[in-house]
């Protein structure tokens, strides 16, 4: 995949009812071949406790919608919570995935392509 395709250009999160709505805007389109992942990394300021929320695509179609943390909790969600078209991806994660984050927490976005880190530490606009 070319580095000119599918770069995260804006990421935002907002609480809406019982959901954490994460919007990923990409420069280009969701790749039509191979694996592509977008997600969020939420962590305490010293990175001692981390949570990852992600949406995985294979050949342009969403195949996985998940959450895990470094305490060993992992959960897969129904793909009905994912909406995508062209350059926009929205994940409606359960709000519980971010409950308990301390003030001063870190929140960044990432993308992976075919198993390799593609982008990391992408700023996230928060409205929690």
PDB file of N, CA, C and O in Angstrom, residues 29-107:
ATOM      1  N   UNK A  29      -9.028   6.500   0.390  1.00  0.00           N
ATOM      2  CA  UNK A  29     -10.107   5.570   0.686  1.00  0.00           C
ATOM      3  C   UNK A  29      -9.596   4.399   1.500  1.00  0.00           C
ATOM      4  O   UNK A  29      -8.392   4.126   1.531  1.00  0.00           O
ATOM      5  N   UNK A  30     -10.516   3.692   2.121  1.00  0.00           N
ATOM      6  CA  UNK A  30     -10.178   2.460   2.813  1.00  0.00           C
ATOM      7  C   UNK A  30      -9.575   1.524   1.766  1.00  0.00           C
ATOM      8  O   UNK A  30     -10.181   1.316   0.712  1.00  0.00           O
ATOM      9  N   UNK A  31      -8.382   0.992   2.027  1.00  0.00           N
ATOM     10  CA  UNK A  31      -7.747   0.124   1.020  1.00  0.00           C
ATOM     11  C   UNK A  31      -8.635  -1.053   0.629  1.00  0.00           C
ATOM     12  O   UNK A  31      -9.236  -1.704   1.484  1.00  0.00           O
ATOM     13  N   UNK A  32      -8.698  -1.318  -0.655  1.00  0.00           N
ATOM     14  CA  UNK A  32      -9.507  -2.413  -1.173  1.00  0.00           C
ATOM     15  C   UNK A  32      -8.804  -3.745  -1.142  1.00  0.00           C
ATOM     16  O   UNK A  32      -9.422  -4.776  -1.410  1.00  0.00           O
ATOM     17  N   UNK A  33      -7.521  -3.760  -0.821  1.00  0.00           N
ATOM     18  CA  UNK A  33      -6.761  -5.008  -0.717  1.00  0.00           C
ATOM     19  C   UNK A  33      -5.962  -5.007   0.572  1.00  0.00           C
ATOM     20  O   UNK A  33      -5.454  -3.970   1.003  1.00  0.00           O
ATOM     21  N   UNK A  34      -5.853  -6.167   1.182  1.00  0.00           N
ATOM     22  CA  UNK A  34      -5.054  -6.330   2.385  1.00  0.00           C
ATOM     23  C   UNK A  34      -5.782  -5.905   3.643  1.00  0.00           C
ATOM     24  O   UNK A  34      -6.969  -5.586   3.633  1.00  0.00           O
ATOM     25  N   UNK A  35      -5.033  -5.930   4.750  1.00  0.00           N
ATOM     26  CA  UNK A  35      -5.570  -5.594   6.063  1.00  0.00           C
ATOM     27  C   UNK A  35      -5.290  -4.127   6.375  1.00  0.00           C
ATOM     28  O   UNK A  35      -4.222  -3.604   6.069  1.00  0.00           O
ATOM     29  N   UNK A  36      -6.260  -3.478   6.994  1.00  0.00           N
ATOM     30  CA  UNK A  36      -6.140  -2.085   7.395  1.00  0.00           C
ATOM     31  C   UNK A  36      -6.872  -1.925   8.716  1.00  0.00           C
ATOM     32  O   UNK A  36      -8.006  -2.386   8.857  1.00  0.00           O
ATOM     33  N   UNK A  37      -6.222  -1.305   9.710  1.00  0.00           N
ATOM     34  CA  UNK A  37      -6.800  -1.123  11.037  1.00  0.00           C
ATOM     35  C   UNK A  37      -6.711   0.347  11.415  1.00  0.00           C
ATOM     36  O   UNK A  37      -5.672   0.984  11.213  1.00  0.00           O
ATOM     37  N   UNK A  38      -7.799   0.884  11.968  1.00  0.00           N
ATOM     38  CA  UNK A  38      -7.775   2.195  12.608  1.00  0.00           C
ATOM     39  C   UNK A  38      -8.195   1.989  14.048  1.00  0.00           C
ATOM     40  O   UNK A  38      -8.980   1.089  14.357  1.00  0.00           O
ATOM     41  N   UNK A  39      -7.668   2.829  14.936  1.00  0.00           N
ATOM     42  CA  UNK A  39      -8.044   2.656  16.325  1.00  0.00           C
ATOM     43  C   UNK A  39      -7.583   3.778  17.215  1.00  0.00           C
ATOM     44  O   UNK A  39      -6.957   4.749  16.783  1.00  0.00           O
ATOM     45  N   UNK A  40      -7.914   3.611  18.495  1.00  0.00           N
ATOM     46  CA  UNK A  40      -7.576   4.565  19.535  1.00  0.00           C
ATOM     47  C   UNK A  40      -6.726   3.896  20.593  1.00  0.00           C
ATOM     48  O   UNK A  40      -6.948   2.724  20.925  1.00  0.00           O
ATOM     49  N   UNK A  41      -5.785   4.641  21.131  1.00  0.00           N
ATOM     50  CA  UNK A  41      -5.006   4.217  22.285  1.00  0.00           C
ATOM     51  C   UNK A  41      -5.320   5.204  23.396  1.00  0.00           C
ATOM     52  O   UNK A  41      -5.098   6.409  23.239  1.00  0.00           O
ATOM     53  N   UNK A  42      -5.877   4.708  24.488  1.00  0.00           N
ATOM     54  CA  UNK A  42      -6.155   5.521  25.662  1.00  0.00           C
ATOM     55  C   UNK A  42      -5.257   5.012  26.784  1.00  0.00           C
ATOM     56  O   UNK A  42      -5.176   3.808  27.012  1.00  0.00           O
ATOM     57  N   UNK A  43      -4.567   5.934  27.462  1.00  0.00           N
ATOM     58  CA  UNK A  43      -3.616   5.505  28.474  1.00  0.00           C
ATOM     59  C   UNK A  43      -3.526   6.516  29.608  1.00  0.00           C
ATOM     60  O   UNK A  43      -3.839   7.697  29.441  1.00  0.00           O
ATOM     61  N   UNK A  44      -3.066   6.014  30.756  1.00  0.00           N
ATOM     62  CA  UNK A  44      -2.731   6.912  31.847  1.00  0.00           C
ATOM     63  C   UNK A  44      -1.479   7.671  31.431  1.00  0.00           C
ATOM     64  O   UNK A  44      -0.732   7.218  30.558  1.00  0.00           O
ATOM     65  N   UNK A  45      -1.226   8.832  32.029  1.00  0.00           N
ATOM     66  CA  UNK A  45      -0.086   9.652  31.603  1.00  0.00           C
ATOM     67  C   UNK A  45       1.260   8.924  31.584  1.00  0.00           C
ATOM     68  O   UNK A  45       2.117   9.231  30.757  1.00  0.00           O
ATOM     69  N   UNK A  46       1.440   7.940  32.453  1.00  0.00           N
ATOM     70  CA  UNK A  46       2.715   7.201  32.478  1.00  0.00           C
ATOM     71  C   UNK A  46       2.657   5.903  31.669  1.00  0.00           C
ATOM     72  O   UNK A  46       3.569   5.090  31.723  1.00  0.00           O
ATOM     73  N   UNK A  47       1.587   5.712  30.918  1.00  0.00           N
ATOM     74  CA  UNK A  47       1.358   4.528  30.073  1.00  0.00           C
ATOM     75  C   UNK A  47       1.264   3.226  30.883  1.00  0.00           C
ATOM     76  O   UNK A  47       1.360   2.139  30.332  1.00  0.00           O
ATOM     77  N   UNK A  48       1.049   3.315  32.207  1.00  0.00           N
ATOM     78  CA  UNK A  48       0.983   2.105  33.021  1.00  0.00           C
ATOM     79  C   UNK A  48      -0.288   1.297  32.764  1.00  0.00           C
ATOM     80  O   UNK A  48      -0.319   0.106  33.017  1.00  0.00           O
ATOM     81  N   UNK A  49      -1.312   1.915  32.293  1.00  0.00           N
ATOM     82  CA  UNK A  49      -2.560   1.216  31.971  1.00  0.00           C
ATOM     83  C   UNK A  49      -3.009   1.707  30.606  1.00  0.00           C
ATOM     84  O   UNK A  49      -3.198   2.906  30.411  1.00  0.00           O
ATOM     85  N   UNK A  50      -3.161   0.793  29.664  1.00  0.00           N
ATOM     86  CA  UNK A  50      -3.530   1.164  28.302  1.00  0.00           C
ATOM     87  C   UNK A  50      -4.777   0.418  27.845  1.00  0.00           C
ATOM     88  O   UNK A  50      -4.998  -0.716  28.253  1.00  0.00           O
ATOM     89  N   UNK A  51      -5.522   1.071  26.984  1.00  0.00           N
ATOM     90  CA  UNK A  51      -6.692   0.468  26.354  1.00  0.00           C
ATOM     91  C   UNK A  51      -6.581   0.719  24.854  1.00  0.00           C
ATOM     92  O   UNK A  51      -6.166   1.792  24.443  1.00  0.00           O
ATOM     93  N   UNK A  52      -6.958  -0.260  24.067  1.00  0.00           N
ATOM     94  CA  UNK A  52      -6.968  -0.104  22.615  1.00  0.00           C
ATOM     95  C   UNK A  52      -8.355  -0.461  22.091  1.00  0.00           C
ATOM     96  O   UNK A  52      -8.915  -1.480  22.462  1.00  0.00           O
ATOM     97  N   UNK A  53      -8.852   0.403  21.241  1.00  0.00           N
ATOM     98  CA  UNK A  53     -10.144   0.213  20.598  1.00  0.00           C
ATOM     99  C   UNK A  53      -9.873   0.246  19.102  1.00  0.00           C
ATOM    100  O   UNK A  53      -9.187   1.156  18.630  1.00  0.00           O
ATOM    101  N   UNK A  54     -10.370  -0.728  18.376  1.00  0.00           N
ATOM    102  CA  UNK A  54     -10.015  -0.775  16.965  1.00  0.00           C
ATOM    103  C   UNK A  54     -11.101  -1.308  16.054  1.00  0.00           C
ATOM    104  O   UNK A  54     -12.053  -1.968  16.476  1.00  0.00           O
ATOM    105  N   UNK A  55     -10.908  -0.985  14.778  1.00  0.00           N
ATOM    106  CA  UNK A  55     -11.763  -1.478  13.695  1.00  0.00           C
ATOM    107  C   UNK A  55     -10.824  -2.009  12.627  1.00  0.00           C
ATOM    108  O   UNK A  55      -9.951  -1.282  12.148  1.00  0.00           O
ATOM    109  N   UNK A  56     -11.010  -3.271  12.270  1.00  0.00           N
ATOM    110  CA  UNK A  56     -10.138  -3.896  11.274  1.00  0.00           C
ATOM    111  C   UNK A  56     -10.909  -4.162   9.991  1.00  0.00           C
ATOM    112  O   UNK A  56     -12.045  -4.639  10.021  1.00  0.00           O
ATOM    113  N   UNK A  57     -10.242  -3.869   8.877  1.00  0.00           N
ATOM    114  CA  UNK A  57     -10.797  -4.109   7.549  1.00  0.00           C
ATOM    115  C   UNK A  57      -9.934  -5.128   6.821  1.00  0.00           C
ATOM    116  O   UNK A  57      -8.719  -5.160   6.998  1.00  0.00           O
ATOM    117  N   UNK A  58     -10.566  -5.944   6.009  1.00  0.00           N
ATOM    118  CA  UNK A  58      -9.853  -6.858   5.116  1.00  0.00           C
ATOM    119  C   UNK A  58     -10.454  -6.672   3.738  1.00  0.00           C
ATOM    120  O   UNK A  58     -11.672  -6.808   3.569  1.00  0.00           O
ATOM    121  N   UNK A  59      -9.620  -6.319   2.784  1.00  0.00           N
ATOM    122  CA  UNK A  59     -10.060  -6.088   1.406  1.00  0.00           C
ATOM    123  C   UNK A  59     -11.234  -5.109   1.327  1.00  0.00           C
ATOM    124  O   UNK A  59     -12.188  -5.305   0.578  1.00  0.00           O
ATOM    125  N   UNK A  60     -11.169  -4.058   2.156  1.00  0.00           N
ATOM    126  CA  UNK A  60     -12.165  -2.989   2.114  1.00  0.00           C
ATOM    127  C   UNK A  60     -13.411  -3.202   2.943  1.00  0.00           C
ATOM    128  O   UNK A  60     -14.251  -2.312   3.031  1.00  0.00           O
ATOM    129  N   UNK A  61     -13.551  -4.369   3.578  1.00  0.00           N
ATOM    130  CA  UNK A  61     -14.744  -4.668   4.375  1.00  0.00           C
ATOM    131  C   UNK A  61     -14.385  -4.805   5.849  1.00  0.00           C
ATOM    132  O   UNK A  61     -13.374  -5.429   6.202  1.00  0.00           O
ATOM    133  N   UNK A  62     -15.215  -4.236   6.722  1.00  0.00           N
ATOM    134  CA  UNK A  62     -14.996  -4.347   8.169  1.00  0.00           C
ATOM    135  C   UNK A  62     -15.158  -5.805   8.590  1.00  0.00           C
ATOM    136  O   UNK A  62     -16.144  -6.456   8.234  1.00  0.00           O
ATOM    137  N   UNK A  63     -14.171  -6.321   9.327  1.00  0.00           N
ATOM    138  CA  UNK A  63     -14.241  -7.712   9.789  1.00  0.00           C
ATOM    139  C   UNK A  63     -14.117  -7.846  11.296  1.00  0.00           C
ATOM    140  O   UNK A  63     -14.426  -8.893  11.856  1.00  0.00           O
ATOM    141  N   UNK A  64     -13.654  -6.786  11.984  1.00  0.00           N
ATOM    142  CA  UNK A  64     -13.459  -6.876  13.421  1.00  0.00           C
ATOM    143  C   UNK A  64     -13.641  -5.507  14.063  1.00  0.00           C
ATOM    144  O   UNK A  64     -13.175  -4.494  13.533  1.00  0.00           O
ATOM    145  N   UNK A  65     -14.303  -5.502  15.218  1.00  0.00           N
ATOM    146  CA  UNK A  65     -14.613  -4.286  15.971  1.00  0.00           C
ATOM    147  C   UNK A  65     -14.361  -4.668  17.416  1.00  0.00           C
ATOM    148  O   UNK A  65     -15.096  -5.471  17.981  1.00  0.00           O
ATOM    149  N   UNK A  66     -13.310  -4.132  18.049  1.00  0.00           N
ATOM    150  CA  UNK A  66     -12.830  -4.705  19.304  1.00  0.00           C
ATOM    151  C   UNK A  66     -12.298  -3.697  20.311  1.00  0.00           C
ATOM    152  O   UNK A  66     -12.056  -2.530  19.993  1.00  0.00           O
ATOM    153  N   UNK A  67     -12.068  -4.212  21.525  1.00  0.00           N
ATOM    154  CA  UNK A  67     -11.477  -3.475  22.638  1.00  0.00           C
ATOM    155  C   UNK A  67     -10.603  -4.448  23.407  1.00  0.00           C
ATOM    156  O   UNK A  67     -10.965  -5.607  23.602  1.00  0.00           O
ATOM    157  N   UNK A  68      -9.447  -3.990  23.854  1.00  0.00           N
ATOM    158  CA  UNK A  68      -8.682  -4.762  24.830  1.00  0.00           C
ATOM    159  C   UNK A  68      -7.845  -3.828  25.671  1.00  0.00           C
ATOM    160  O   UNK A  68      -7.572  -2.684  25.289  1.00  0.00           O
ATOM    161  N   UNK A  69      -7.483  -4.301  26.861  1.00  0.00           N
ATOM    162  CA  UNK A  69      -6.591  -3.528  27.714  1.00  0.00           C
ATOM    163  C   UNK A  69      -5.471  -4.428  28.222  1.00  0.00           C
ATOM    164  O   UNK A  69      -5.506  -5.646  28.043  1.00  0.00           O
ATOM    165  N   UNK A  70      -4.498  -3.817  28.846  1.00  0.00           N
ATOM    166  CA  UNK A  70      -3.326  -4.574  29.286  1.00  0.00           C
ATOM    167  C   UNK A  70      -3.567  -5.346  30.578  1.00  0.00           C
ATOM    168  O   UNK A  70      -2.664  -5.997  31.074  1.00  0.00           O
ATOM    169  N   UNK A  71      -4.786  -5.260  31.118  1.00  0.00           N
ATOM    170  CA  UNK A  71      -5.153  -6.086  32.267  1.00  0.00           C
ATOM    171  C   UNK A  71      -5.700  -7.436  31.817  1.00  0.00           C
ATOM    172  O   UNK A  71      -6.058  -8.268  32.634  1.00  0.00           O
ATOM    173  N   UNK A  72      -5.800  -7.623  30.515  1.00  0.00           N
ATOM    174  CA  UNK A  72      -6.245  -8.907  29.983  1.00  0.00           C
ATOM    175  C   UNK A  72      -7.684  -8.950  29.526  1.00  0.00           C
ATOM    176  O   UNK A  72      -8.166  -9.992  29.093  1.00  0.00           O
ATOM    177  N   UNK A  73      -8.400  -7.841  29.622  1.00  0.00           N
ATOM    178  CA  UNK A  73      -9.779  -7.811  29.160  1.00  0.00           C
ATOM    179  C   UNK A  73      -9.797  -7.601  27.651  1.00  0.00           C
ATOM    180  O   UNK A  73      -9.132  -6.710  27.136  1.00  0.00           O
ATOM    181  N   UNK A  74     -10.552  -8.442  26.966  1.00  0.00           N
ATOM    182  CA  UNK A  74     -10.697  -8.311  25.517  1.00  0.00           C
ATOM    183  C   UNK A  74     -12.153  -8.546  25.176  1.00  0.00           C
ATOM    184  O   UNK A  74     -12.800  -9.436  25.725  1.00  0.00           O
ATOM    185  N   UNK A  75     -12.675  -7.735  24.265  1.00  0.00           N
ATOM    186  CA  UNK A  75     -14.069  -7.898  23.867  1.00  0.00           C
ATOM    187  C   UNK A  75     -14.221  -7.549  22.391  1.00  0.00           C
ATOM    188  O   UNK A  75     -13.632  -6.587  21.903  1.00  0.00           O
ATOM    189  N   UNK A  76     -15.013  -8.344  21.702  1.00  0.00           N
ATOM    190  CA  UNK A  76     -15.358  -8.075  20.309  1.00  0.00           C
ATOM    191  C   UNK A  76     -16.809  -7.615  20.275  1.00  0.00           C
ATOM    192  O   UNK A  76     -17.657  -8.162  20.983  1.00  0.00           O
ATOM    193  N   UNK A  77     -17.081  -6.608  19.457  1.00  0.00           N
ATOM    194  CA  UNK A  77     -18.413  -6.040  19.363  1.00  0.00           C
ATOM    195  C   UNK A  77     -19.036  -6.371  18.011  1.00  0.00           C
ATOM    196  O   UNK A  77     -18.337  -6.693  17.055  1.00  0.00           O
ATOM    197  N   UNK A  78     -20.349  -6.244  17.952  1.00  0.00           N
ATOM    198  CA  UNK A  78     -21.096  -6.485  16.727  1.00  0.00           C
ATOM    199  C   UNK A  78     -20.703  -5.444  15.675  1.00  0.00           C
ATOM    200  O   UNK A  78     -20.643  -4.245  15.975  1.00  0.00           O
ATOM    201  N   UNK A  79     -20.466  -5.894  14.473  1.00  0.00           N
ATOM    202  CA  UNK A  79     -20.064  -4.998  13.384  1.00  0.00           C
ATOM    203  C   UNK A  79     -21.140  -3.969  13.025  1.00  0.00           C
ATOM    204  O   UNK A  79     -20.866  -3.018  12.294  1.00  0.00           O
ATOM    205  N   UNK A  80     -22.356  -4.127  13.558  1.00  0.00           N
ATOM    206  CA  UNK A  80     -23.403  -3.126  13.334  1.00  0.00           C
ATOM    207  C   UNK A  80     -22.983  -1.767  13.886  1.00  0.00           C
ATOM    208  O   UNK A  80     -23.526  -0.743  13.481  1.00  0.00           O
ATOM    209  N   UNK A  81     -22.016  -1.760  14.802  1.00  0.00           N
ATOM    210  CA  UNK A  81     -21.530  -0.517  15.392  1.00  0.00           C
ATOM    211  C   UNK A  81     -20.540   0.230  14.518  1.00  0.00           C
ATOM    212  O   UNK A  81     -20.045   1.282  14.902  1.00  0.00           O
ATOM    213  N   UNK A  82     -20.235  -0.309  13.334  1.00  0.00           N
ATOM    214  CA  UNK A  82     -19.271   0.309  12.418  1.00  0.00           C
ATOM    215  C   UNK A  82     -19.986   0.814  11.172  1.00  0.00           C
ATOM    216  O   UNK A  82     -20.784   0.091  10.582  1.00  0.00           O
ATOM    217  N   UNK A  83     -19.697   2.051  10.807  1.00  0.00           N
ATOM    218  CA  UNK A  83     -20.197   2.622   9.561  1.00  0.00           C
ATOM    219  C   UNK A  83     -18.988   3.104   8.778  1.00  0.00           C
ATOM    220  O   UNK A  83     -18.056   3.668   9.357  1.00  0.00           O
ATOM    221  N   UNK A  84     -18.971   2.877   7.473  1.00  0.00           N
ATOM    222  CA  UNK A  84     -17.846   3.349   6.674  1.00  0.00           C
ATOM    223  C   UNK A  84     -18.269   3.570   5.235  1.00  0.00           C
ATOM    224  O   UNK A  84     -19.142   2.892   4.714  1.00  0.00           O
ATOM    225  N   UNK A  85     -17.663   4.576   4.653  1.00  0.00           N
ATOM    226  CA  UNK A  85     -17.863   4.834   3.233  1.00  0.00           C
ATOM    227  C   UNK A  85     -16.693   5.680   2.755  1.00  0.00           C
ATOM    228  O   UNK A  85     -16.427   6.739   3.308  1.00  0.00           O
ATOM    229  N   UNK A  86     -15.985   5.174   1.791  1.00  0.00           N
ATOM    230  CA  UNK A  86     -14.879   5.917   1.204  1.00  0.00           C
ATOM    231  C   UNK A  86     -13.845   6.362   2.205  1.00  0.00           C
ATOM    232  O   UNK A  86     -13.086   5.566   2.729  1.00  0.00           O
ATOM    233  N   UNK A  87     -13.864   7.641   2.542  1.00  0.00           N
ATOM    234  CA  UNK A  87     -12.824   8.205   3.402  1.00  0.00           C
ATOM    235  C   UNK A  87     -13.272   8.449   4.834  1.00  0.00           C
ATOM    236  O   UNK A  87     -12.591   9.144   5.590  1.00  0.00           O
ATOM    237  N   UNK A  88     -14.393   7.889   5.255  1.00  0.00           N
ATOM    238  CA  UNK A  88     -14.913   8.107   6.598  1.00  0.00           C
ATOM    239  C   UNK A  88     -15.255   6.778   7.273  1.00  0.00           C
ATOM    240  O   UNK A  88     -15.904   5.922   6.682  1.00  0.00           O
ATOM    241  N   UNK A  89     -14.790   6.638   8.514  1.00  0.00           N
ATOM    242  CA  UNK A  89     -15.061   5.439   9.311  1.00  0.00           C
ATOM    243  C   UNK A  89     -15.579   5.904  10.660  1.00  0.00           C
ATOM    244  O   UNK A  89     -14.983   6.782  11.292  1.00  0.00           O
ATOM    245  N   UNK A  90     -16.689   5.323  11.114  1.00  0.00           N
ATOM    246  CA  UNK A  90     -17.237   5.648  12.434  1.00  0.00           C
ATOM    247  C   UNK A  90     -17.439   4.358  13.211  1.00  0.00           C
ATOM    248  O   UNK A  90     -18.031   3.407  12.700  1.00  0.00           O
ATOM    249  N   UNK A  91     -16.940   4.347  14.443  1.00  0.00           N
ATOM    250  CA  UNK A  91     -17.142   3.225  15.347  1.00  0.00           C
ATOM    251  C   UNK A  91     -17.935   3.682  16.549  1.00  0.00           C
ATOM    252  O   UNK A  91     -17.587   4.683  17.184  1.00  0.00           O
ATOM    253  N   UNK A  92     -19.016   2.982  16.860  1.00  0.00           N
ATOM    254  CA  UNK A  92     -19.850   3.277  18.031  1.00  0.00           C
ATOM    255  C   UNK A  92     -19.518   2.268  19.124  1.00  0.00           C
ATOM    256  O   UNK A  92     -20.187   1.250  19.264  1.00  0.00           O
ATOM    257  N   UNK A  93     -18.441   2.557  19.870  1.00  0.00           N
ATOM    258  CA  UNK A  93     -17.976   1.678  20.940  1.00  0.00           C
ATOM    259  C   UNK A  93     -18.838   1.881  22.183  1.00  0.00           C
ATOM    260  O   UNK A  93     -19.306   3.001  22.442  1.00  0.00           O
ATOM    261  N   UNK A  94     -19.032   0.834  22.987  1.00  0.00           N
ATOM    262  CA  UNK A  94     -19.716   1.037  24.268  1.00  0.00           C
ATOM    263  C   UNK A  94     -18.924   2.039  25.120  1.00  0.00           C
ATOM    264  O   UNK A  94     -17.699   1.982  25.179  1.00  0.00           O
ATOM    265  N   UNK A  95     -19.626   2.956  25.764  1.00  0.00           N
ATOM    266  CA  UNK A  95     -18.974   3.996  26.566  1.00  0.00           C
ATOM    267  C   UNK A  95     -18.128   3.396  27.698  1.00  0.00           C
ATOM    268  O   UNK A  95     -17.146   3.989  28.123  1.00  0.00           O
ATOM    269  N   UNK A  96     -18.476   2.192  28.128  1.00  0.00           N
ATOM    270  CA  UNK A  96     -17.721   1.543  29.205  1.00  0.00           C
ATOM    271  C   UNK A  96     -16.250   1.345  28.849  1.00  0.00           C
ATOM    272  O   UNK A  96     -15.414   1.191  29.735  1.00  0.00           O
ATOM    273  N   UNK A  97     -15.923   1.348  27.574  1.00  0.00           N
ATOM    274  CA  UNK A  97     -14.536   1.126  27.166  1.00  0.00           C
ATOM    275  C   UNK A  97     -13.608   2.253  27.617  1.00  0.00           C
ATOM    276  O   UNK A  97     -12.399   2.050  27.681  1.00  0.00           O
ATOM    277  N   UNK A  98     -14.163   3.424  27.917  1.00  0.00           N
ATOM    278  CA  UNK A  98     -13.316   4.535  28.366  1.00  0.00           C
ATOM    279  C   UNK A  98     -13.666   5.042  29.762  1.00  0.00           C
ATOM    280  O   UNK A  98     -13.045   5.983  30.240  1.00  0.00           O
ATOM    281  N   UNK A  99     -14.637   4.434  30.416  1.00  0.00           N
ATOM    282  CA  UNK A  99     -14.977   4.867  31.766  1.00  0.00           C
ATOM    283  C   UNK A  99     -13.785   4.651  32.691  1.00  0.00           C
ATOM    284  O   UNK A  99     -13.053   3.673  32.569  1.00  0.00           O
ATOM    285  N   UNK A 100     -13.586   5.580  33.590  1.00  0.00           N
ATOM    286  CA  UNK A 100     -12.507   5.450  34.567  1.00  0.00           C
ATOM    287  C   UNK A 100     -11.176   6.017  34.120  1.00  0.00           C
ATOM    288  O   UNK A 100     -10.197   5.952  34.865  1.00  0.00           O
ATOM    289  N   UNK A 101     -11.107   6.584  32.930  1.00  0.00           N
ATOM    290  CA  UNK A 101      -9.856   7.229  32.518  1.00  0.00           C
ATOM    291  C   UNK A 101      -9.614   8.430  33.423  1.00  0.00           C
ATOM    292  O   UNK A 101     -10.518   9.229  33.669  1.00  0.00           O
ATOM    293  N   UNK A 102      -8.396   8.583  33.929  1.00  0.00           N
ATOM    294  CA  UNK A 102      -8.127   9.708  34.829  1.00  0.00           C
ATOM    295  C   UNK A 102      -7.999  11.033  34.075  1.00  0.00           C
ATOM    296  O   UNK A 102      -7.775  11.051  32.866  1.00  0.00           O
ATOM    297  N   UNK A 103      -8.137  12.138  34.821  1.00  0.00           N
ATOM    298  CA  UNK A 103      -7.846  13.436  34.214  1.00  0.00           C
ATOM    299  C   UNK A 103      -6.405  13.414  33.750  1.00  0.00           C
ATOM    300  O   UNK A 103      -5.555  12.790  34.371  1.00  0.00           O
ATOM    301  N   UNK A 104      -6.136  14.052  32.629  1.00  0.00           N
ATOM    302  CA  UNK A 104      -4.777  14.063  32.107  1.00  0.00           C
ATOM    303  C   UNK A 104      -4.418  12.813  31.321  1.00  0.00           C
ATOM    304  O   UNK A 104      -3.251  12.595  30.997  1.00  0.00           O
ATOM    305  N   UNK A 105      -5.422  11.974  31.022  1.00  0.00           N
ATOM    306  CA  UNK A 105      -5.153  10.760  30.249  1.00  0.00           C
ATOM    307  C   UNK A 105      -4.653  11.123  28.851  1.00  0.00           C
ATOM    308  O   UNK A 105      -4.819  12.254  28.389  1.00  0.00           O
ATOM    309  N   UNK A 106      -4.041  10.175  28.215  1.00  0.00           N
ATOM    310  CA  UNK A 106      -3.568  10.341  26.843  1.00  0.00           C
ATOM    311  C   UNK A 106      -4.545   9.637  25.908  1.00  0.00           C
ATOM    312  O   UNK A 106      -5.029   8.547  26.211  1.00  0.00           O
ATOM    313  N   UNK A 107      -4.827  10.247  24.780  1.00  0.00           N
ATOM    314  CA  UNK A 107      -5.695   9.627  23.782  1.00  0.00           C
ATOM    315  C   UNK A 107      -5.101   9.954  22.422  1.00  0.00           C
ATOM    316  O   UNK A 107      -4.984  11.124  22.047  1.00  0.00           O
TER     317      UNK A 107
END
